[in-house]
Coordinates of C-alpha atoms in Angstrom, one line a residue:
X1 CA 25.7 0.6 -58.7
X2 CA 27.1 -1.7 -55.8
X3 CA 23.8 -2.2 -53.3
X4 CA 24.4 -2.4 -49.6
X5 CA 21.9 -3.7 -46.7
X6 CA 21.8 -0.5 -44.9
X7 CA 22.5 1.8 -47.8
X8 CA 23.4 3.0 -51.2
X9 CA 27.2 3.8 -51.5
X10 CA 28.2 7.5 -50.9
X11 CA 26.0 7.5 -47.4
X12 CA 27.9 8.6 -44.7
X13 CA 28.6 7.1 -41.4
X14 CA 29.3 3.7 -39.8
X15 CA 28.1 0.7 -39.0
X16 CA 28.3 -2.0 -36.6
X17 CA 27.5 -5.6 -37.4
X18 CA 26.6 -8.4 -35.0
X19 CA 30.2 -9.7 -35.6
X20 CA 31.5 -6.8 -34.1
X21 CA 32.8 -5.4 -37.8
X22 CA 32.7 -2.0 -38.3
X23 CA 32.3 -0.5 -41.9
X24 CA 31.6 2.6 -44.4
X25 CA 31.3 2.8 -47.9
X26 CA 33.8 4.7 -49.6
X27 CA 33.7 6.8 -52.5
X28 CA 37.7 6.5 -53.4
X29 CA 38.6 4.4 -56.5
X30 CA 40.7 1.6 -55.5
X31 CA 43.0 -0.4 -57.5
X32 CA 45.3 -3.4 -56.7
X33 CA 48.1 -5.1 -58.3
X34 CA 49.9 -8.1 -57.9
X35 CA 53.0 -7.0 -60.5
X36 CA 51.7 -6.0 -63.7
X37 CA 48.1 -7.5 -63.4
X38 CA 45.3 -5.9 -61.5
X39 CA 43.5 -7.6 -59.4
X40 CA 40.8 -5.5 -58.0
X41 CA 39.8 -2.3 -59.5
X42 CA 37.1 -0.8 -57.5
X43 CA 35.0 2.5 -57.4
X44 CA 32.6 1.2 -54.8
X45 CA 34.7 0.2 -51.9
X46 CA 34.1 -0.4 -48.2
X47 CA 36.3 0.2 -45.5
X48 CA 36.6 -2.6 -42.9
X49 CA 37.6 -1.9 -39.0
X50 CA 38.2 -5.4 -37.6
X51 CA 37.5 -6.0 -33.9
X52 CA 41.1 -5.8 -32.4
X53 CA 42.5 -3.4 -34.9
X54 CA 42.9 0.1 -34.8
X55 CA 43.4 0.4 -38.4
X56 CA 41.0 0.0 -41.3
X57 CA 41.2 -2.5 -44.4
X58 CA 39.3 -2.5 -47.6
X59 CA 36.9 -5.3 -49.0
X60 CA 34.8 -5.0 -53.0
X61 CA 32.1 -6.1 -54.6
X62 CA 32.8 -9.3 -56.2
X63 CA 32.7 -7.8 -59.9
X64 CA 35.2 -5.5 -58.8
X65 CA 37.9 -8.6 -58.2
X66 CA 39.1 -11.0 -60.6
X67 CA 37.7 -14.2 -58.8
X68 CA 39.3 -15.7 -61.6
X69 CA 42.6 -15.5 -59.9
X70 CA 41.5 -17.0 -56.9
X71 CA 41.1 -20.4 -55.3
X72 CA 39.8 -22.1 -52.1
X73 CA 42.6 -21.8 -50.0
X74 CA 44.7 -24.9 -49.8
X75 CA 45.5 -24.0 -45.6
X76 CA 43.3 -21.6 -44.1
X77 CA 43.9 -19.9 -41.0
X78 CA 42.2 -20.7 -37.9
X79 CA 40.7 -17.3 -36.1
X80 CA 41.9 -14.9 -38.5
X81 CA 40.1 -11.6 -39.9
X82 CA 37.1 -12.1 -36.6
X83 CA 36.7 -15.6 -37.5
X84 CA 36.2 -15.2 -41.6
X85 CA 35.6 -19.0 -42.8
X86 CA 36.4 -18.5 -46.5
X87 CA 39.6 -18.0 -47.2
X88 CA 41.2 -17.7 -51.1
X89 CA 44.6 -18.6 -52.4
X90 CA 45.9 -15.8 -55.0
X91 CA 47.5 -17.3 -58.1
X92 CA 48.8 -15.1 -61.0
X93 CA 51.3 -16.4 -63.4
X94 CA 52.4 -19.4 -61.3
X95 CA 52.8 -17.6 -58.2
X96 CA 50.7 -18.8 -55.3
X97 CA 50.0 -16.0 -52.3
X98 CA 48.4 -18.1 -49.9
X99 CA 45.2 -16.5 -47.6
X100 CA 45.1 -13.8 -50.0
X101 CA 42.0 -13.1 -49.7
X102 CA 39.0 -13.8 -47.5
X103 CA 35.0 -13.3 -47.0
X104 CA 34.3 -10.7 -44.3
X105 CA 32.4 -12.9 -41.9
X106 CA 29.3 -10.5 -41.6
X107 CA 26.0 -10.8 -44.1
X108 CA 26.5 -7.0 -43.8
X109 CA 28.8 -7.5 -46.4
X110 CA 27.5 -10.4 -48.4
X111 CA 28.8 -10.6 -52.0
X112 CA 32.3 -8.7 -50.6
X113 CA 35.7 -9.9 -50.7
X114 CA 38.3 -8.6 -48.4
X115 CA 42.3 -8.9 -49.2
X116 CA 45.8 -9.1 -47.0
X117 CA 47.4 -5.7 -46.9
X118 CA 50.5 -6.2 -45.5
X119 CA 53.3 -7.9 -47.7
X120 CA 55.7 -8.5 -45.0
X121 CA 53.4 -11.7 -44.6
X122 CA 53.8 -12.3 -48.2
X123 CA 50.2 -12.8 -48.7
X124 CA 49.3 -9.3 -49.5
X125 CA 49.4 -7.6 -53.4
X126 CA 52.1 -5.9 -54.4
X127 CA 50.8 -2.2 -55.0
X128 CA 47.7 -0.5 -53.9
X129 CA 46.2 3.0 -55.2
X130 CA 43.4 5.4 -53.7
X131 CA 42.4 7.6 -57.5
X132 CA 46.2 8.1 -59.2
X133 CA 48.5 8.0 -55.4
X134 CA 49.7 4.8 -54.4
X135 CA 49.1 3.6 -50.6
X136 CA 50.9 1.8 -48.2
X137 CA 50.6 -0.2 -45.2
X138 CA 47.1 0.6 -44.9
X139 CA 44.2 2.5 -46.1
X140 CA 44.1 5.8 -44.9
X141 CA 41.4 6.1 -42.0
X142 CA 39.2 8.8 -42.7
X143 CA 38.6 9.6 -39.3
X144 CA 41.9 10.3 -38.5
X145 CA 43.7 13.4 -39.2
X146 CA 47.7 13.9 -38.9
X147 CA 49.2 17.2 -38.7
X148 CA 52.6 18.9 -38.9
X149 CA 52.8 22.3 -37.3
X150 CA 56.0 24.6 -37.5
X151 CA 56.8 25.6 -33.7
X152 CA 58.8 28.1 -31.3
X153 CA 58.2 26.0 -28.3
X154 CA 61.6 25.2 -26.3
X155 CA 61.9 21.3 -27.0
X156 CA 64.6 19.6 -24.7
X157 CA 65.6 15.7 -24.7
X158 CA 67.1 13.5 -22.6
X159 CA 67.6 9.9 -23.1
X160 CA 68.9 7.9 -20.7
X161 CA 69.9 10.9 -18.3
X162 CA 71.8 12.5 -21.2
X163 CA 70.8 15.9 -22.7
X164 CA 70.4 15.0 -26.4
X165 CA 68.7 17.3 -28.0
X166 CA 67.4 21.5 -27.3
X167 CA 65.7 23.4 -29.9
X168 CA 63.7 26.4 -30.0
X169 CA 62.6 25.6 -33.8
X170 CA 60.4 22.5 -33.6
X171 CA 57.9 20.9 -35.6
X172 CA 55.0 19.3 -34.1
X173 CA 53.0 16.1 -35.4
X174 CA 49.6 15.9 -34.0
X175 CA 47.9 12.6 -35.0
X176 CA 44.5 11.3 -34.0
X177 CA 44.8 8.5 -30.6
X178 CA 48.5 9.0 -30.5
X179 CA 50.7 11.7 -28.2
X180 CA 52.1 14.7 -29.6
X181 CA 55.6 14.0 -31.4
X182 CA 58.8 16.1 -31.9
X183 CA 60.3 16.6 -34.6
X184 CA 63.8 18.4 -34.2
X185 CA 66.2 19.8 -36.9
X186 CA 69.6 17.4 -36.5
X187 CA 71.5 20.4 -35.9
X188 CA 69.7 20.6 -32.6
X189 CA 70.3 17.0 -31.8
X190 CA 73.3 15.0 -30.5
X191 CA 72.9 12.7 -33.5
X192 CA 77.1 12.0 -32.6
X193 CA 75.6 10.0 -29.7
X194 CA 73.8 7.6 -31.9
X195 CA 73.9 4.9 -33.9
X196 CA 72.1 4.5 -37.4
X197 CA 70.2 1.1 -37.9
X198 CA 68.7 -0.5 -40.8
X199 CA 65.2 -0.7 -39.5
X200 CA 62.3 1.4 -41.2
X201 CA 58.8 1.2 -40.6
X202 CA 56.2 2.4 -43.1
X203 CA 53.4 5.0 -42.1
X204 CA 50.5 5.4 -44.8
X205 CA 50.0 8.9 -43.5
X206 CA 54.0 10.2 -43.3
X207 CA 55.8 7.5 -45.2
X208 CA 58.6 5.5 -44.6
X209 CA 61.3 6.2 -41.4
X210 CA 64.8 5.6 -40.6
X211 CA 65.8 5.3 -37.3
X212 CA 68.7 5.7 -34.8
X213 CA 70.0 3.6 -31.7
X214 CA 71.4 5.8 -28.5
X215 CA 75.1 4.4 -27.9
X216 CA 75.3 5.9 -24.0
X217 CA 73.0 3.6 -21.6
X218 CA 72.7 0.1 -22.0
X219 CA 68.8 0.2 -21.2
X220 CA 67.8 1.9 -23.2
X221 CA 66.0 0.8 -26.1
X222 CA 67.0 0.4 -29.6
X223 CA 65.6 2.5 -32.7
X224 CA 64.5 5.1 -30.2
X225 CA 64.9 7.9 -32.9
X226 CA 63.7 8.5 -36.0
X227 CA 63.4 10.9 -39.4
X228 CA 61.3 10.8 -42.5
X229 CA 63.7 11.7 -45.3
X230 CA 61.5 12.2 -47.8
X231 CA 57.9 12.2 -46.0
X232 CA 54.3 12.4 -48.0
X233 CA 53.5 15.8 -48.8
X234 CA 50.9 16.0 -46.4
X235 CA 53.6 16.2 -43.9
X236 CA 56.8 17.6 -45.8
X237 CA 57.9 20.0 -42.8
X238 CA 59.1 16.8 -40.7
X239 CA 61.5 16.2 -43.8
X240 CA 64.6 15.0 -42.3
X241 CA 64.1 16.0 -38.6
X242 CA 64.5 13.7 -36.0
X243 CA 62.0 12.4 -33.1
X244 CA 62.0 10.1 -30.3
X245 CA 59.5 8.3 -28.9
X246 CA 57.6 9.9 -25.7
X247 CA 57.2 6.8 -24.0
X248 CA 60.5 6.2 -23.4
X249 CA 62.5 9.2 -23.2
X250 CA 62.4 12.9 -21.1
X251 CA 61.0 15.4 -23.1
X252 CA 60.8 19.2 -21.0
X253 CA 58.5 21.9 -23.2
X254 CA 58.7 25.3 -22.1
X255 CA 60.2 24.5 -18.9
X256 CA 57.0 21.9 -18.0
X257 CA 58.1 18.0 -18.3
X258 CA 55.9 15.9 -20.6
X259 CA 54.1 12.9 -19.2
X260 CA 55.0 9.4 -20.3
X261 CA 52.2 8.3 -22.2
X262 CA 51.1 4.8 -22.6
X263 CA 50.7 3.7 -26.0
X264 CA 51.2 0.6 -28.2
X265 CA 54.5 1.1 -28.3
X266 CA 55.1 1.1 -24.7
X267 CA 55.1 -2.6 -25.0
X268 CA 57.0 -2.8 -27.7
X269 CA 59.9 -0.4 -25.9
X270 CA 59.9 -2.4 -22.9
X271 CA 60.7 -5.8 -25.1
X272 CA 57.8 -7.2 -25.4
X273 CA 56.2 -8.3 -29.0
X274 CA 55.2 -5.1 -31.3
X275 CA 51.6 -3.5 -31.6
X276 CA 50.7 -5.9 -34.8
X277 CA 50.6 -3.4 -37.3
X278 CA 52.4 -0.4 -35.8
X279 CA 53.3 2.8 -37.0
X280 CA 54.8 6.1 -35.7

């Protein structure tokens, strides 16, 4: 069994290193693959909170990884992962994933190694799984909880000035640090006054999203709607219904109008660069 300085694994709760890391040993098994070949396989992981992200991140014990696939990396990044020094290049059949992998910069976690998640950068491994379910994105944060309720509330829209959307069958997605969403069925919603686009976004906890673009108002902004065809199970009753994003529409429940909240994506809405990793 994996030792850690401030306890065996399976005790709850976490911690705080000088660096400003947060972690918590995990009792999931954990495998990664980069194609056919696994390159961690791990039934003593830790979960990893970095200082300026919301969003958690595995590292292993070092018998857990195949160090024999890694390599001092050949251009490390400068500030990246709260200042991590020691950063490995991932080769596997003559492919080379540069800053694969690093060291979590903490003697918390001495003898750990800590890997890229996302594979948009093209760093990260191709396929992760928590016991027998593949993951995406992320790891799931187990202090966060998502839930999709079946509703009777009166849900109106309005984007741009424009009535888009009234329903009195709802479903509504409450998830941990983020405002209540709205999930309508497309009967209920103008959908002939948008615009499909080819974005998607992926969401460990609902899956992946398609999205829509309003056609009216010219300031409004794009992707503003969205639908999870075929969601996770967890949250199958959003299958196919649409939402919009709070922070930049007019949403009116039971005759009481919703407050814009503030969120990540409120940047992100108004043009500004994304929330780094963000997710509906």
């Amino acid at each position: 069994m994996t030792a850690f300085p401030r306890g065996p694994v399976g005790t709850s709760g976490v911690r705080t290193t000088p660096e400003g890391l947060r972690w918590e040993p995990s009792e999931r098994w954990v495998r990664g693959r980069r194609g056919e070949t696994t390159v961690v396989d791990s039934r003593h992981p830790v979960l990893v909170w970095e200082p300026d992200l919301p969003v958690p991140l595995y590292a292993f014990p070092r018998e857990e990884v195949r160090e024999d696939l890694l390599r001092p990396a050949a251009a490390p990044p400068s500030g990246a992962h709260a200042g991590a020094r020691d950063f490995y290049d991932l080769v596997v059949d003559g492919d080379v994933r540069q800053n694969a992998a690093w060291i979590p910069p903490t003697a918390d976690l001495a003898g750990h190694i800590a890997f890229e998640w996302f594979q948009r950068r093209g760093t990260g491994l191709d396929r992760w799984y928590e016991e027998e379910e593949e993951i995406f994105v992320h790891p799931r944060d187990p202090h966060k909880r998502v839930d999709a309720l079946p509703s009777s509330r009166h849900v109106r829209i309005e984007v741009g000035g424009t009535a888009v959307a009234d329903t009195r069958r709802p479903v509504l997605l409450f998830e941990t640090g983020l405002p209540v969403r709205y999930y309508l069925p497309p009967e209920d919603v103008r959908l002939d006054l948008f615009t499909p686009t080819d974005h998607r976004t992926g969401c460990p906890y609902k899956g992946t999203a398609r999205y829509w673009t309003f056609t009216g108002d010219a300031g409004v902004p794009p992707d503003i709607a969205w639908s999870y065809p075929d969601p996770l199970p967890a949250v199958a009753a959003v299958k196919g219904l649409v939402a919009f994003y709070n922070e930049a529409v007019g949403i009116t429940v039971d005759g009481e109008r919703v407050e814009r909240p503030v969120t990540p994506f409120s940047g992100q809405l108004s043009g500004r660069p994304p929330a780094r990793h963000p997710h509906e």
